[in-house]
Structure formats: structure tokens, C-alpha cells
Tab-separated table of C-alpha atoms and ligand atoms in Angstrom:
chain	number	residue	atom	x	y	z
A	99	MET	CA	16.851	-13.114	5.506
A	100	THR	CA	14.770	-15.580	3.272
A	101	GLY	CA	13.085	-15.246	0.278
A	102	ARG	CA	16.503	-14.533	-1.496
A	103	TYR	CA	17.147	-15.479	-5.080
A	104	ASP	CA	19.898	-17.745	-5.892
A	105	ASP	CA	21.484	-16.503	-8.681
A	106	ARG	CA	22.288	-20.255	-9.403
A	107	GLN	CA	18.727	-22.123	-10.420
A	108	THR	CA	18.073	-19.740	-12.926
A	109	ARG	CA	21.610	-19.221	-14.655
A	110	GLY	CA	20.543	-21.145	-18.162
A	111	GLU	CA	17.339	-21.525	-17.101
A	112	GLU	CA	14.485	-21.737	-20.246
A	113	ALA	CA	12.780	-18.138	-20.463
A	114	GLY	CA	9.033	-19.854	-20.738
A	115	GLY	CA	5.954	-17.318	-21.086
A	116	SER	CA	8.104	-15.239	-20.139
A	117	SER	CA	10.205	-12.596	-22.887
A	118	THR	CA	14.085	-13.396	-23.261
A	119	ASP	CA	15.049	-9.764	-22.233
A	120	ALA	CA	12.587	-10.380	-18.956
A	121	VAL	CA	15.123	-13.548	-17.896
A	122	LEU	CA	17.839	-11.387	-18.637
A	123	VAL	CA	16.753	-8.113	-16.574
A	124	ARG	CA	15.628	-10.701	-13.728
A	125	GLN	CA	19.665	-12.308	-13.389
A	126	ASP	CA	20.616	-7.809	-13.020
A	127	LEU	CA	17.719	-6.848	-10.158
A	128	PHE	CA	17.378	-10.194	-8.048
A	129	PRO	CA	20.643	-9.255	-6.775
A	130	TRP	CA	19.808	-6.057	-6.126
A	131	TRP	CA	17.588	-6.605	-3.914
A	132	ASP	CA	19.344	-9.013	-2.337
A	133	ALA	CA	21.969	-6.306	-1.539
A	134	ASN	CA	19.353	-4.058	-1.270
A	135	ALA	CA	15.928	-4.577	-0.215
A	136	ARG	CA	14.728	-3.006	2.896
A	137	ASP	CA	14.353	-5.413	5.877
A	138	LEU	CA	10.827	-3.768	6.410
A	139	PRO	CA	8.577	-6.302	9.463
A	140	TRP	CA	6.202	-8.309	7.444
A	141	ARG	CA	8.950	-8.764	4.639
A	142	PHE	CA	10.932	-12.704	4.344
A	143	GLY	CA	8.257	-14.333	6.354
A	144	ARG	CA	7.635	-12.572	8.963
A	145	THR	CA	4.753	-11.890	9.469
A	146	THR	CA	1.504	-14.181	8.604
A	147	PRO	CA	-0.962	-12.780	6.345
A	148	TRP	CA	-2.868	-11.064	8.648
A	149	GLY	CA	-0.091	-8.949	8.901
A	150	VAL	CA	1.177	-8.988	5.526
A	151	LEU	CA	-3.052	-7.253	4.722
A	152	VAL	CA	-1.962	-4.951	7.318
A	153	SER	CA	0.834	-3.816	6.222
A	154	GLU	CA	-0.483	-3.582	2.881
A	155	VAL	CA	-3.546	-1.518	3.679
A	156	MET	CA	-1.391	0.391	4.979
A	157	SER	CA	0.755	1.284	2.566
A	158	GLN	CA	-2.172	1.792	-0.131
A	159	GLN	CA	-1.717	5.591	0.567
A	160	THR	CA	1.459	6.155	2.522
A	161	GLN	CA	5.190	5.302	1.918
A	162	MET	CA	5.971	2.147	3.425
A	163	SER	CA	8.744	3.891	6.042
A	164	ARG	CA	6.558	5.741	7.465
A	165	VAL	CA	3.613	2.639	8.038
A	166	VAL	CA	6.114	0.933	9.830
A	167	PRO	CA	5.614	2.297	13.186
A	168	TYR	CA	2.746	2.551	12.885
A	169	TRP	CA	2.605	-0.826	11.802
A	170	GLN	CA	4.124	-2.686	14.729
A	171	ALA	CA	2.261	-0.935	17.503
A	172	TRP	CA	-0.719	-1.988	15.378
A	173	MET	CA	-0.136	-5.494	15.085
A	174	ALA	CA	1.801	-5.623	18.625
A	175	VAL	CA	-2.563	-4.017	20.122
A	176	TRP	CA	-3.993	-6.841	17.661
A	177	PRO	CA	-2.406	-9.256	16.365
A	178	ASP	CA	-4.590	-11.473	13.704
A	179	ALA	CA	-8.354	-10.546	12.801
A	180	ARG	CA	-10.326	-11.489	15.520
A	181	ALA	CA	-7.972	-9.704	17.971
A	182	LEU	CA	-8.861	-5.588	15.846
A	183	ALA	CA	-12.381	-6.741	15.320
A	184	GLU	CA	-13.000	-6.782	18.964
A	185	ALA	CA	-12.326	-3.212	19.298
A	186	SER	CA	-13.869	0.022	19.488
A	187	PRO	CA	-13.483	2.008	16.837
A	188	ALA	CA	-12.465	4.615	18.269
A	189	GLU	CA	-9.498	3.246	18.986
A	190	VAL	CA	-8.827	1.158	16.018
A	191	ILE	CA	-9.671	5.056	14.750
A	192	THR	CA	-6.636	6.172	17.132
A	193	ALA	CA	-4.319	3.579	16.001
A	194	TRP	CA	-4.650	5.128	12.539
A	195	GLY	CA	-2.695	7.965	13.786
A	196	LYS	CA	-1.253	10.074	10.367
A	197	LEU	CA	-1.685	7.587	8.594
A	198	GLY	CA	-3.448	9.273	6.851
A	199	TYR	CA	-7.650	7.939	4.628
A	200	PRO	CA	-8.273	6.983	8.282
A	201	ARG	CA	-11.675	5.450	6.447
A	202	ARG	CA	-9.575	2.355	6.246
A	203	ALA	CA	-8.995	1.479	9.520
A	204	LEU	CA	-12.920	0.962	9.391
A	205	ARG	CA	-12.460	-1.045	6.696
A	206	LEU	CA	-9.680	-2.703	8.154
A	207	GLN	CA	-11.397	-3.397	10.887
A	208	SER	CA	-15.114	-4.566	8.502
A	209	CYS	CA	-12.765	-6.815	6.650
A	210	ALA	CA	-10.643	-8.132	10.160
A	211	ARG	CA	-14.643	-9.363	11.487
A	212	VAL	CA	-15.341	-11.340	8.685
A	213	VAL	CA	-12.242	-13.233	8.406
A	214	GLY	CA	-13.110	-13.520	12.312
A	215	GLU	CA	-16.270	-14.730	11.830
A	216	ASP	CA	-16.247	-16.506	8.583
A	217	TYR	CA	-12.640	-17.652	8.177
A	218	ASP	CA	-12.236	-18.933	11.602
A	219	ASP	CA	-9.189	-16.333	11.864
A	220	ALA	CA	-7.432	-17.451	9.014
A	221	LEU	CA	-7.269	-14.900	5.871
A	222	PRO	CA	-8.779	-16.721	2.669
A	223	SER	CA	-5.868	-18.032	0.516
A	224	THR	CA	-7.875	-17.542	-3.121
A	225	TYR	CA	-8.026	-14.373	-5.650
A	226	GLU	CA	-11.366	-14.804	-5.087
A	227	ARG	CA	-12.493	-15.191	-1.678
A	228	LEU	CA	-9.762	-12.170	-0.757
A	229	THR	CA	-11.781	-9.783	-3.279
A	230	GLU	CA	-14.929	-10.785	-1.585
A	231	LEU	CA	-13.529	-8.877	1.653
A	232	PRO	CA	-13.952	-5.505	2.787
A	233	GLY	CA	-11.973	-2.857	0.730
A	234	VAL	CA	-9.892	-5.589	-0.879
A	235	GLY	CA	-9.836	-4.483	-4.017
A	236	ASP	CA	-7.614	-6.118	-7.155
A	237	TYR	CA	-3.783	-4.881	-5.404
A	238	THR	CA	-4.415	-5.909	-2.395
A	239	ALA	CA	-5.603	-9.170	-3.112
A	240	SER	CA	-2.646	-9.661	-6.272
A	241	ALA	CA	-0.081	-8.083	-3.186
A	242	VAL	CA	-1.954	-11.569	0.167
A	243	MET	CA	-1.636	-13.686	-2.719
A	244	SER	CA	1.991	-12.978	-3.886
A	245	PHE	CA	3.542	-12.002	-0.829
A	246	ALA	CA	1.940	-14.090	1.914
A	247	PHE	CA	0.969	-17.052	0.104
A	248	GLY	CA	4.091	-17.319	-2.728
A	249	GLU	CA	0.970	-17.776	-5.851
A	250	ARG	CA	1.922	-16.748	-8.905
A	251	ILE	CA	0.678	-13.510	-9.587
A	252	ALA	CA	1.278	-10.384	-10.628
A	253	VAL	CA	0.993	-7.533	-9.053
A	254	VAL	CA	0.329	-3.819	-10.676
A	255	ASP	CA	1.007	-1.513	-8.415
A	256	THR	CA	2.283	2.223	-9.722
A	257	ASN	CA	6.111	1.336	-8.637
A	258	ILE	CA	5.566	-1.542	-10.852
A	259	ARG	CA	4.099	-0.407	-13.452
A	260	ARG	CA	6.960	2.559	-13.854
A	261	VAL	CA	9.015	0.807	-13.795
A	262	LEU	CA	7.746	-2.385	-16.561
A	263	SER	CA	6.911	0.401	-19.246
A	264	ARG	CA	10.164	2.416	-18.368
A	265	VAL	CA	12.477	-0.970	-18.952
A	266	PHE	CA	10.635	-2.905	-21.937
A	267	LEU	CA	7.986	-0.412	-23.399
A	268	GLY	CA	10.139	2.557	-23.243
A	269	VAL	CA	7.515	4.596	-22.661
A	270	GLU	CA	6.159	6.441	-19.229
A	271	SER	CA	2.988	4.717	-17.766
A	272	GLN	CA	-0.158	6.932	-17.866
A	273	GLY	CA	-2.137	7.917	-15.581
A	274	GLY	CA	-4.940	6.504	-13.813
A	275	ALA	CA	-6.406	2.650	-13.592
A	276	SER	CA	-4.137	0.390	-15.666
A	277	THR	CA	-4.623	-0.359	-18.849
A	278	VAL	CA	-5.354	-4.279	-20.633
A	279	GLU	CA	-1.669	-3.701	-22.265
A	280	GLU	CA	0.200	-2.144	-18.624
A	281	ARG	CA	-1.917	-5.880	-17.438
A	282	SER	CA	-1.130	-7.681	-20.273
A	283	LEU	CA	2.938	-6.957	-19.839
A	284	ALA	CA	2.809	-7.409	-15.929
A	285	ASN	CA	2.257	-10.972	-17.140
A	286	THR	CA	4.604	-11.408	-19.933
A	287	VAL	CA	7.483	-10.978	-17.900
A	288	LEU	CA	6.301	-12.714	-15.056
A	289	PRO	CA	8.948	-15.210	-14.497
A	290	ASP	CA	6.814	-18.744	-14.112
A	291	ASP	CA	8.406	-19.973	-11.124
A	292	ALA	CA	6.407	-19.150	-8.606
A	293	ARG	CA	9.119	-18.105	-5.665
A	294	GLU	CA	10.660	-16.167	-8.830
A	295	SER	CA	7.620	-14.511	-9.237
A	296	VAL	CA	7.187	-13.366	-6.250
A	297	LEU	CA	10.689	-12.335	-5.766
A	298	TRP	CA	10.179	-10.380	-9.290
A	299	ASN	CA	7.759	-8.223	-7.633
A	300	GLN	CA	8.647	-6.966	-4.933
A	301	SER	CA	12.246	-6.221	-6.349
A	302	VAL	CA	10.199	-4.291	-9.388
A	303	MET	CA	8.064	-2.405	-6.413
A	304	GLU	CA	11.318	-2.014	-4.682
A	305	LEU	CA	13.873	-0.289	-7.232
A	306	GLY	CA	10.228	2.302	-8.401
A	307	ALA	CA	10.665	3.136	-4.990
A	308	LEU	CA	14.266	3.263	-4.000
A	309	VAL	CA	15.902	3.922	-7.462
A	310	CYS	CA	13.344	4.447	-10.586
A	311	THR	CA	11.381	6.862	-9.480
A	312	ALA	CA	8.937	9.132	-10.564
A	313	ARG	CA	10.640	12.615	-11.417
A	314	LYS	CA	14.277	11.510	-10.805
A	315	PRO	CA	14.572	8.054	-11.794
A	316	LEU	CA	18.747	8.017	-10.478
A	317	CYS	CA	19.216	6.237	-13.531
A	318	GLU	CA	23.347	6.332	-13.716
A	319	SER	CA	23.708	3.831	-10.010
A	320	CYS	CA	19.879	1.648	-11.716
A	321	PRO	CA	20.644	-2.009	-12.078
A	322	LEU	CA	19.046	-2.000	-15.102
A	323	ALA	CA	20.027	1.097	-16.618
A	324	GLY	CA	21.889	-1.292	-19.925
A	325	LEU	CA	18.506	-3.117	-20.639
A	326	CYS	CA	16.132	0.066	-19.818
A	327	ALA	CA	14.846	1.005	-23.444
A	328	PHE	CA	13.012	4.276	-21.724
A	329	ASN	CA	17.261	4.777	-20.720
A	330	ALA	CA	18.631	3.978	-24.473
A	331	ALA	CA	16.100	6.399	-25.684
A	332	GLY	CA	17.387	9.373	-23.906
A	333	LYS	CA	14.138	9.598	-21.453
A	334	PRO	CA	11.689	10.692	-23.187
A	335	GLY	CA	9.208	12.840	-21.948
A	336	LEU	CA	10.412	12.161	-18.127
A	337	GLY	CA	8.217	13.888	-15.553
A	338	ASP	CA	5.690	15.121	-18.122
A	339	ARG	CA	2.666	13.157	-16.843
A	340	PRO	CA	4.588	10.013	-15.287
A	341	THR	CA	2.368	11.431	-11.478
A	342	ARG	CA	-0.417	13.339	-10.282
A	343	PRO	CA	0.208	16.627	-9.299
A	344	ARG	CA	0.773	16.699	-5.902
A	345	GLN	CA	-2.369	17.529	-4.145
A	346	ARG	CA	-2.300	20.812	-2.089
A	347	PHE	CA	-2.885	20.024	1.708
A	348	LYS	CA	-3.470	23.929	3.607
A	349	GLY	CA	-6.638	24.479	4.248
A	350	THR	CA	-8.434	21.504	2.420
A	351	ASP	CA	-11.564	19.414	3.919
A	352	ARG	CA	-8.805	16.178	4.084
A	353	GLN	CA	-6.358	19.171	6.853
A	354	VAL	CA	-9.604	20.233	8.260
A	355	ARG	CA	-10.882	15.934	9.249
A	356	GLY	CA	-7.314	15.763	10.447
A	357	ILE	CA	-6.927	18.744	12.673
A	358	ILE	CA	-11.481	17.318	13.854
A	359	LEU	CA	-9.826	13.460	14.531
A	360	ASP	CA	-6.921	14.161	16.059
A	361	ALA	CA	-8.837	16.810	18.835
A	362	LEU	CA	-10.735	13.853	19.384
A	363	ARG	CA	-7.390	11.456	19.511
A	364	SER	CA	-5.640	13.421	22.272
A	365	ARG	CA	-9.071	12.678	24.723
A	366	PRO	CA	-10.172	9.780	26.387
A	367	ALA	CA	-11.914	7.703	23.413
A	368	ALA	CA	-15.724	8.176	25.280
A	369	ALA	CA	-14.649	11.878	25.864
A	370	HIS	CA	-16.735	14.047	23.814
A	371	VAL	CA	-15.770	17.612	22.027
A	372	SER	CA	-18.163	20.428	22.637
A	373	ARG	CA	-19.792	22.681	19.751
A	374	ASP	CA	-17.275	24.947	20.982
A	375	GLU	CA	-14.550	23.346	21.551
A	376	LEU	CA	-14.906	22.775	17.549
A	377	ASP	CA	-15.904	26.635	17.184
A	378	ALA	CA	-12.344	27.067	18.458
A	379	LEU	CA	-10.472	24.339	15.864
A	380	TRP	CA	-11.210	25.867	12.518
A	381	SER	CA	-12.312	29.067	11.772
A	382	VAL	CA	-14.678	29.104	8.693
A	383	THR	CA	-18.028	27.858	9.993
A	384	GLY	CA	-19.546	26.248	6.279
A	385	GLN	CA	-16.344	23.999	5.500
A	386	LEU	CA	-16.083	22.626	9.406
A	387	ASP	CA	-19.297	21.422	8.887
A	388	ALA	CA	-18.881	19.672	5.711
A	389	CYS	CA	-16.207	18.073	7.627
A	390	LEU	CA	-18.089	17.132	9.827
A	391	ALA	CA	-20.541	15.821	7.767
A	392	SER	CA	-18.797	13.965	6.124
A	393	LEU	CA	-16.534	12.354	9.299
A	394	ASP	CA	-20.720	11.389	10.479
A	395	ASP	CA	-20.892	10.002	7.020
A	396	ASP	CA	-18.123	7.791	7.093
A	397	GLY	CA	-18.372	6.197	10.506
A	398	LEU	CA	-15.425	8.046	12.060
A	399	ILE	CA	-17.816	10.108	14.350
A	400	VAL	CA	-21.005	10.579	15.886
A	401	ILE	CA	-23.214	14.341	16.234
A	402	HIS	CA	-24.873	14.304	19.417
A	403	HIS	CA	-28.031	15.920	20.155
A	404	ASP	CA	-25.789	18.803	22.092
A	405	SER	CA	-23.492	18.793	18.978
A	406	SER	CA	-20.141	17.935	20.363
A	407	ILE	CA	-18.781	15.276	18.585
A	408	SER	CA	-17.207	11.701	20.193
A	409	PHE	CA	-16.028	8.015	18.571
A	410	PRO	CA	-18.092	5.775	17.780
B	253	SF4	S1	17.332	2.765	-16.242
B	253	SF4	FE1	16.794	4.276	-15.246
B	253	SF4	S2	14.957	4.241	-15.811
B	253	SF4	FE2	15.440	2.887	-16.497
B	253	SF4	S3	14.864	1.401	-14.508
B	253	SF4	FE3	16.895	2.014	-14.708
B	253	SF4	S4	16.236	4.229	-13.141
B	253	SF4	FE4	14.808	3.776	-14.261
């Protein structure tokens, strides 16, 4: 496994731009990462920057453990941006499967076209160029710069915000977009050394996914239990509003859109689903029509003159 932390290299190192507390946290966190990091196939230098980008886009609203089989199948068929750019939308939407929010699949393909055409199939390696790509925002660009290119840059996702806020400030992070204070904290505690900064981003994120979870943090088995301000303060306000309420799925437009796309996925790529077949899928006609219209707007289906649908 590459990217391992060597404790001897940083023991006694000056804190530099980060706080002494952050150095102590590192000394407990990095060995934990060594022993506990999940062996995800896009980690430890085993894929290309493009593969890292694909993993980040797939993981945006889906748990990483669920992403693994999709990512593996996807990269086996489309190992680089050019290959994905040449796929049909039907293939791309079908391969996206149950990852949810399928517009991400089409945006990823739009991104692949730009990378293939404008960058000769090599993902650009600056934050500015990355954020110019379709569907690539601050988080994804930061994650790719850190995890794929090894640059020193703070990555601020929900897990990292929660862990840093608990450990260093002793309070729960708030919902919504990250605040100036949270970004400032993330930059302050980021190790000065680029290699360590990558380990830091990965290990804080992993701790948030596996141990310092939103509702039931496992403080008794946490490597930072003795350093964590939130733990020391008795976990004030735990569960008050750390996450958005879990969204109902049954009966929602998301469910109906998924049922419609599943009907298309279950047949050959160019096949149509007739209006009669659509009516049999969902009994609330108004909702069915609204979902068909929104899928059409998103470029995920085409509605034909006879009211049948197909993939684009
Ligand atoms: S001690 Fe508890 S609250 Fe603090 S980082 Fe660990 S799991 Fe999170």
C-alpha cells in the first residue's frame, strides 16, 4: 500500500502554519489511517487522475462502499475520458445504475468530452482548470488536486467539516454550505508538507466516515478521543442538527424517475417504452407526466411524437 505515514519523518517536526494541537492529532490519526483505511480501488495510487475524478463524482451523493462495484465496472469499460466521451448516453445512463441523481452521469460525460478534446485526454492538474470543467465544483477540484496530484490543498466535505469542528472547536458543524470559519480552520490545521496534507485529508475524511459519524460517533474507539474538544465537553448538542433530516423516498419524484429509467435500462439501448407501458408503471398520471418532463429537461430521455420514450 502506498501513501503510508512514516511516524519517524514527522516526529518532532515544527508545527509551521498549523497549530500544535493539529500536530498532536496527526500523530494519533495517521497510524489509525495506516491500520484502518478501506482498501478502495481508487486509493493508494492505483488509478489515474481521471479514475480519481470518476470516484469523486460517483461518491458525491452515494456512500463510497456502494460506489465500488459501479466504479470498477465503469473504469473497465471506459478507462479514460476519451473512451467515455465516445459512449452513447444510453450506455452511460444505464451503467450509472442505482447510483442515483443520474444527471451526474451525463455531466461526467460532458466533462470527458472536454478533457478528451481540449486536454488530449489528460485531466488538467490545476484547481482553476479543473473548476472550469462541466460538473466539477470546489470540492471535486480540491479532492482531485489532493488525492490525484498530491498538491497541498484543504478538502472540505461534510465528513471533514464535522470532524474538524468537533475536534478543534468542540461544537457540531452547521448544515448548508461551508462557512468562512470552517474553511479557515481547514487551512490552519492542514499540514505544511504536501504528502502529509494528502494523508491528512484522507484520514480525517475516513475518520468521519467510519468513526466520527454524524449521529453516533464511536468516541470510545476513536484515536482522537483524548484530544477531541467535543468529547471533552461531553458532546454538547450531539444530534441536534448535524445532518439534514433523512429524506423520504417512497412516492417521491426521485422514485418515479428511477422507475422510468429502470424500464429503459431493462431493454436494448435504442428500444422505446410506450405510453401504455409508462402508464402501467405509475398510477398517478400528473406525477408521471411531471417526471417524464423533468427527465426530458435533464437530457436523460427523449419523448417521441407517439408519447413513447427512449434514451437520447
Ligand atoms: S472523540 Fe468522538 S467526537 Fe471526537 S473525533 Fe473521535 S469520534 Fe469524533
